[in-house]
Coordinates of C-alpha atoms in Angstrom, one line a residue:
M5 CA 58.3 -44.5 86.6
S6 CA 57.7 -43.0 83.2
P7 CA 55.2 -44.8 80.9
E8 CA 56.5 -47.1 78.2
F9 CA 56.5 -46.2 74.5
P10 CA 56.8 -48.3 71.4
L11 CA 59.2 -47.9 68.5
S12 CA 57.5 -46.0 65.8
Q13 CA 57.8 -48.9 63.3
L14 CA 56.4 -51.5 65.7
P15 CA 52.8 -52.2 66.7
T16 CA 51.9 -50.8 70.2
P17 CA 52.9 -53.5 72.7
P18 CA 51.4 -54.0 76.1
A19 CA 52.9 -51.9 78.9
A20 CA 56.3 -53.4 80.1
A21 CA 56.5 -55.7 77.2
V22 CA 59.7 -57.0 75.6
R23 CA 60.1 -56.0 72.0
H24 CA 62.1 -57.3 69.1
L25 CA 63.7 -55.1 66.4
T26 CA 65.2 -56.4 63.2
V27 CA 68.3 -54.5 61.9
D28 CA 67.8 -53.2 58.3
E29 CA 70.4 -53.2 55.6
E30 CA 71.2 -49.4 55.9
S31 CA 72.0 -49.8 59.6
A32 CA 74.5 -52.7 59.0
G33 CA 77.9 -51.9 60.4
Q34 CA 76.7 -49.4 63.0
R35 CA 77.8 -49.7 66.6
L36 CA 75.0 -51.1 68.8
D37 CA 75.0 -48.1 71.1
N38 CA 74.7 -45.6 68.2
F39 CA 72.0 -47.7 66.6
L40 CA 69.9 -47.8 69.8
I41 CA 70.4 -44.1 70.5
R42 CA 69.0 -43.4 67.0
E43 CA 66.2 -45.9 67.2
L44 CA 65.1 -45.3 70.9
K45 CA 64.5 -41.6 70.6
G46 CA 63.7 -40.0 74.0
V47 CA 65.4 -42.7 76.0
P48 CA 68.3 -41.3 78.1
K49 CA 71.7 -42.5 76.9
T50 CA 72.6 -43.6 80.4
H51 CA 69.6 -45.9 80.4
I52 CA 70.6 -47.3 77.0
Y53 CA 74.1 -48.1 78.2
R54 CA 72.7 -49.7 81.4
I55 CA 70.4 -52.1 79.6
I56 CA 73.3 -53.1 77.3
R57 CA 75.8 -53.6 80.2
S58 CA 73.2 -55.6 82.2
G59 CA 72.6 -58.0 79.3
E60 CA 69.0 -57.0 78.9
V61 CA 69.6 -56.2 75.2
R62 CA 70.2 -59.4 73.3
R63 CA 71.3 -59.9 69.7
N64 CA 70.0 -63.2 68.1
K65 CA 69.4 -64.4 71.7
G66 CA 73.0 -63.8 72.8
R67 CA 74.8 -61.0 74.8
V68 CA 76.2 -58.1 72.9
G69 CA 78.5 -55.2 73.7
A70 CA 77.9 -51.5 73.1
D71 CA 80.8 -51.3 70.6
D72 CA 79.7 -54.5 68.7
R73 CA 78.6 -53.8 65.1
V74 CA 75.1 -54.8 64.2
Q75 CA 74.4 -56.6 60.9
A76 CA 71.4 -56.7 58.6
G77 CA 68.9 -59.3 59.8
D78 CA 70.1 -59.2 63.4
V79 CA 67.2 -59.5 65.8
L80 CA 67.6 -57.3 68.9
R81 CA 65.7 -58.0 72.1
I82 CA 64.7 -54.6 73.6
P83 CA 63.6 -54.7 77.3
P84 CA 60.9 -52.4 78.7
I85 CA 62.3 -48.9 78.5
R86 CA 61.5 -45.5 80.0
T87 CA 61.5 -42.2 78.2
S88 CA 62.7 -38.8 79.4
E89 CA 60.1 -36.3 80.6
R90 CA 60.9 -34.1 77.5
A91 CA 60.2 -37.0 75.2
E92 CA 56.9 -37.7 77.0
E93 CA 55.9 -34.1 76.6
K94 CA 56.6 -34.3 72.9
Q95 CA 54.4 -37.4 72.6
L96 CA 51.6 -35.6 74.4
N97 CA 52.0 -32.4 72.5
P98 CA 53.4 -33.2 69.0
A99 CA 54.7 -30.5 66.7
P100 CA 52.1 -29.2 64.2
A101 CA 52.5 -30.8 60.7
R102 CA 54.1 -28.4 58.2
Q103 CA 55.5 -28.8 54.7
F104 CA 58.3 -26.5 53.5
P105 CA 59.1 -25.5 49.9
V106 CA 61.1 -28.3 48.2
V107 CA 64.0 -27.4 46.0
F108 CA 65.0 -30.9 45.3
E109 CA 63.9 -34.4 46.3
D110 CA 64.7 -38.0 45.5
E111 CA 64.8 -41.3 47.4
A112 CA 68.0 -40.4 49.3
F113 CA 67.4 -36.8 50.5
L114 CA 65.7 -33.5 49.9
A115 CA 66.7 -29.9 49.9
I116 CA 64.1 -27.4 51.3
D117 CA 63.9 -23.7 51.5
K118 CA 63.7 -22.8 55.2
P119 CA 62.0 -19.5 56.1
A120 CA 63.6 -17.2 58.6
G121 CA 62.2 -17.4 62.2
V122 CA 61.9 -21.2 62.2
A123 CA 64.4 -23.3 64.2
V124 CA 65.7 -26.4 62.5
H125 CA 64.9 -28.6 65.5
G126 CA 63.5 -28.3 69.0
G127 CA 65.6 -27.4 72.0
S128 CA 67.0 -24.3 73.7
G129 CA 63.6 -22.9 74.5
V130 CA 62.0 -24.0 71.3
S131 CA 59.6 -27.0 71.5
F132 CA 59.8 -27.9 67.9
G133 CA 61.5 -27.0 64.6
V134 CA 61.6 -27.9 60.9
I135 CA 62.5 -31.5 61.4
E136 CA 59.7 -32.3 63.9
Q137 CA 57.1 -30.5 61.8
M138 CA 58.2 -32.4 58.7
R139 CA 58.0 -35.8 60.5
Q140 CA 54.5 -35.0 61.4
A141 CA 53.6 -33.9 57.9
R142 CA 55.2 -37.1 56.4
P143 CA 54.1 -39.9 58.8
D144 CA 55.0 -42.6 56.3
A145 CA 58.6 -41.5 55.9
R146 CA 60.9 -44.2 57.3
L147 CA 63.6 -41.6 58.2
L148 CA 64.0 -37.9 58.2
E149 CA 67.2 -36.5 59.7
L150 CA 68.9 -33.1 59.5
V151 CA 72.1 -33.2 57.5
H152 CA 73.3 -29.8 58.8
R153 CA 71.9 -26.8 60.6
L154 CA 71.0 -23.1 60.0
D155 CA 70.4 -20.4 62.6
R156 CA 66.8 -19.7 63.3
E157 CA 66.9 -16.3 61.7
T158 CA 68.8 -17.5 58.6
S159 CA 66.7 -18.5 55.6
G160 CA 67.6 -20.7 52.7
L161 CA 68.8 -24.2 51.7
L162 CA 68.6 -27.0 54.3
L163 CA 69.3 -30.6 53.6
I164 CA 67.3 -33.5 55.1
A165 CA 68.3 -37.1 54.6
K166 CA 65.7 -39.9 53.9
K167 CA 68.2 -42.8 54.3
K168 CA 70.9 -43.5 56.9
S169 CA 73.4 -44.1 54.1
A170 CA 72.7 -40.7 52.6
L171 CA 72.9 -39.0 56.0
K172 CA 76.3 -40.5 56.6
A173 CA 77.6 -39.7 53.1
L174 CA 76.4 -36.1 53.2
Q175 CA 77.6 -35.4 56.7
D176 CA 81.0 -36.8 55.7
Q177 CA 81.1 -34.3 52.9
F178 CA 80.3 -31.4 55.2
R179 CA 82.9 -32.7 57.8
E180 CA 85.6 -33.1 55.2
R181 CA 84.8 -29.6 53.7
E182 CA 83.9 -31.1 50.3
T183 CA 80.8 -29.0 49.9
G184 CA 80.5 -25.4 48.7
K185 CA 78.1 -23.4 50.9
T186 CA 77.6 -19.7 49.9
Y187 CA 75.4 -17.2 51.7
L188 CA 74.1 -13.8 50.8
A189 CA 74.6 -11.2 53.5
L190 CA 73.8 -7.5 53.6
V191 CA 76.3 -5.6 55.8
K192 CA 76.9 -2.2 57.1
G193 CA 79.4 0.0 55.2
A194 CA 81.6 -0.5 52.2
W195 CA 83.3 -3.9 52.4
P196 CA 86.9 -3.6 51.2
A197 CA 87.1 -5.4 47.8
K198 CA 90.6 -6.6 48.6
L199 CA 89.5 -8.3 51.9
K200 CA 88.6 -11.7 50.5
V201 CA 89.7 -14.2 53.1
L202 CA 88.8 -14.3 56.8
D203 CA 90.9 -16.9 58.5
Q204 CA 90.2 -16.3 62.2
P205 CA 89.6 -18.9 64.9
L206 CA 86.4 -18.7 66.9
H207 CA 85.8 -19.3 70.6
K208 CA 82.4 -20.3 72.0
Y209 CA 81.3 -19.0 75.4
L210 CA 78.2 -18.4 77.6
L211 CA 76.7 -15.2 78.8
A212 CA 75.7 -14.9 82.5
D213 CA 72.1 -16.0 81.6
G214 CA 73.4 -19.1 79.8
E215 CA 73.0 -17.8 76.3
R216 CA 75.6 -19.0 73.8
R217 CA 77.9 -16.5 72.1
V218 CA 81.0 -16.7 69.8
K219 CA 83.9 -14.4 69.4
V220 CA 87.1 -14.2 67.3
T221 CA 90.1 -15.4 69.3
T222 CA 93.8 -15.8 68.7
K223 CA 95.5 -18.7 67.0
E224 CA 97.2 -19.5 70.3
D225 CA 93.8 -20.1 72.1
P226 CA 93.6 -23.8 72.8
D227 CA 89.8 -23.6 72.6
G228 CA 89.8 -21.7 69.3
M229 CA 88.3 -23.4 66.3
H230 CA 89.8 -23.0 62.9
S231 CA 87.3 -21.0 60.8
V232 CA 87.6 -19.7 57.3
S233 CA 85.2 -17.5 55.3
L234 CA 85.6 -16.3 51.7
V235 CA 84.0 -13.0 50.9
K236 CA 83.1 -11.4 47.5
V237 CA 81.3 -8.1 47.0
A238 CA 78.1 -8.7 44.9
A239 CA 76.7 -5.1 45.0
R240 CA 77.0 -1.7 46.7
I241 CA 73.7 -0.6 48.1
P242 CA 73.1 3.1 48.9
A243 CA 71.7 4.1 52.3
P244 CA 67.9 4.1 52.5
S245 CA 66.2 7.4 52.7
G246 CA 66.7 9.0 56.1
L247 CA 69.6 6.7 57.1
A248 CA 72.5 8.5 55.4
A249 CA 73.9 9.7 58.7
L250 CA 74.0 6.1 60.1
L251 CA 75.2 4.7 56.8
P252 CA 77.6 7.2 55.2
E253 CA 79.2 4.4 53.1
G254 CA 75.8 2.7 52.5
L255 CA 75.5 -1.1 52.6
S256 CA 77.3 -4.0 50.9
L257 CA 75.7 -7.2 49.5
L258 CA 78.2 -10.0 50.0
E259 CA 78.6 -13.5 48.8
V260 CA 80.2 -15.5 51.7
T261 CA 81.4 -19.0 51.1
I262 CA 82.3 -20.9 54.3
K263 CA 85.1 -23.4 54.3
T264 CA 84.2 -24.4 57.9
G265 CA 80.8 -24.7 59.5
R266 CA 81.2 -23.1 62.9
T267 CA 78.4 -21.7 65.1
H268 CA 77.6 -18.1 64.0
Q269 CA 80.7 -18.1 61.8
I270 CA 79.6 -15.7 59.2
R271 CA 77.9 -13.3 61.7
V272 CA 81.0 -13.1 63.9
H273 CA 83.6 -12.9 61.1
L274 CA 81.7 -10.0 59.4
S275 CA 81.0 -8.2 62.6
N276 CA 84.6 -8.5 63.8
A277 CA 85.7 -6.9 60.5
G278 CA 83.6 -3.9 61.3
H279 CA 80.8 -4.7 58.9
P280 CA 78.0 -6.4 60.9
I281 CA 75.1 -8.0 59.2
A282 CA 72.0 -5.8 58.9
G283 CA 69.4 -6.9 61.4
D284 CA 71.7 -9.2 63.4
D285 CA 70.4 -9.0 67.0
K286 CA 73.4 -10.7 68.6
Y287 CA 76.5 -9.3 66.8
G288 CA 75.1 -6.3 64.9
D289 CA 74.8 -2.6 65.2
F290 CA 71.7 -2.3 67.4
E291 CA 70.8 1.3 66.7
L292 CA 71.2 0.7 63.0
N293 CA 69.0 -2.4 63.3
R294 CA 66.3 -0.3 65.0
Q295 CA 66.3 2.2 62.2
L296 CA 66.4 -0.5 59.5
A297 CA 63.4 -2.1 61.1
R298 CA 61.5 1.2 60.9
A299 CA 62.5 1.3 57.3
G300 CA 61.1 -2.2 56.7
L301 CA 63.9 -4.7 57.3
K302 CA 62.3 -6.8 60.1
R303 CA 64.9 -9.7 60.1
M304 CA 68.6 -10.5 59.8
F305 CA 69.8 -10.4 56.2
L306 CA 71.5 -13.7 56.0
H307 CA 70.4 -16.3 53.4
A308 CA 71.8 -19.7 52.5
W309 CA 71.8 -19.1 48.8
R310 CA 73.9 -21.7 47.0
L311 CA 75.0 -25.3 47.8
R312 CA 77.3 -27.5 45.8
L313 CA 77.9 -31.2 46.7
N314 CA 78.2 -34.7 45.4
H315 CA 75.1 -36.8 45.3
P316 CA 75.3 -39.3 48.2
V317 CA 74.3 -42.3 45.9
T318 CA 75.5 -41.4 42.4
N319 CA 78.4 -39.2 43.4
A320 CA 77.4 -36.8 40.6
S321 CA 78.2 -33.1 41.3
I322 CA 75.0 -31.1 41.9
E323 CA 74.2 -27.5 42.8
F324 CA 71.1 -26.0 44.4
M325 CA 70.1 -22.4 44.6
S326 CA 67.5 -20.6 46.7
E327 CA 66.2 -17.1 45.6
L328 CA 66.2 -14.4 48.2
P329 CA 62.8 -14.3 49.9
A330 CA 60.6 -11.3 49.1
E331 CA 61.3 -9.5 52.4
L332 CA 65.0 -9.4 51.5
K333 CA 64.9 -9.0 47.7
A334 CA 64.0 -5.3 47.8
W335 CA 67.0 -4.6 50.1
A336 CA 69.4 -6.2 47.6
Q337 CA 68.6 -3.8 44.8
P338 CA 70.1 -0.3 44.7
G339 CA 67.4 2.3 44.9
P340 CA 66.1 5.2 47.0
G341 CA 63.4 5.4 49.5
K342 CA 61.8 3.1 52.0
R343 CA 61.5 -0.6 51.4
D344 CA 58.3 -2.4 52.2

């Protein structure tokens, strides 16, 4: 049997000890199962539901159902629990602490500037990501949760909630498409100025090796997800020295605002239109990528540039912006020669 582990906010109990957890005000109104899944990180969901059904979890000394709503001040009896092997491995080998550039921070949430090459969370072959590293760097933080995601190779604005109420309010805005998310992308060729709206459903599938991919599908596809991207040409960039044959029309710097947040949405929409993102190793022009890398572009040119939303507490409209990182900035300026 796997060893026991304590909740982070409780003193370390003896092995196989019963623990008691008091529900805070921000958690009031949550379903019991959702509350426990969030609090008992690393415990398999099947185990959580089993201890609820068996009556081992008690609320104020009485039985409680998985769909019952917890209230502030409720005292939950938590029986001895087991963790998954993956959670145990994380405890034995925690992520290295790391801080990231902060664009904005208050008591409710923060916006950071994520560098390219860093996953937002562990999983899919990555042992840790931004959120695990920040939790290690801020051990006194009561809560740090991702509000949304960015691809590993995408840089730019990423929101992290510091309160459960802020997490819910911000995620509701993203879900209801009330935010404005604009990216900067450098693409192959001359993007048609009149092509401003890409309204094409996307279909997720797996390659033979299990890797996830996305493609444009038809509106009749029952598995197609409604996806809309708005495109504006920000600049025309001439081909770098030596690449005129591969780039007879040069490159285009685009501002892409997504109205839906689908997996790989921008990458697939732009590639399907015949203008793949420079450096995209999944949906791009691979020979062009190889030549661009030799000329100095070592990563995908996709950057989460601007984000508009309503503050989760005050409801005031706010906007954040993230400058292009140095390795992309030179490629966004018209000019001859090799970029370094």
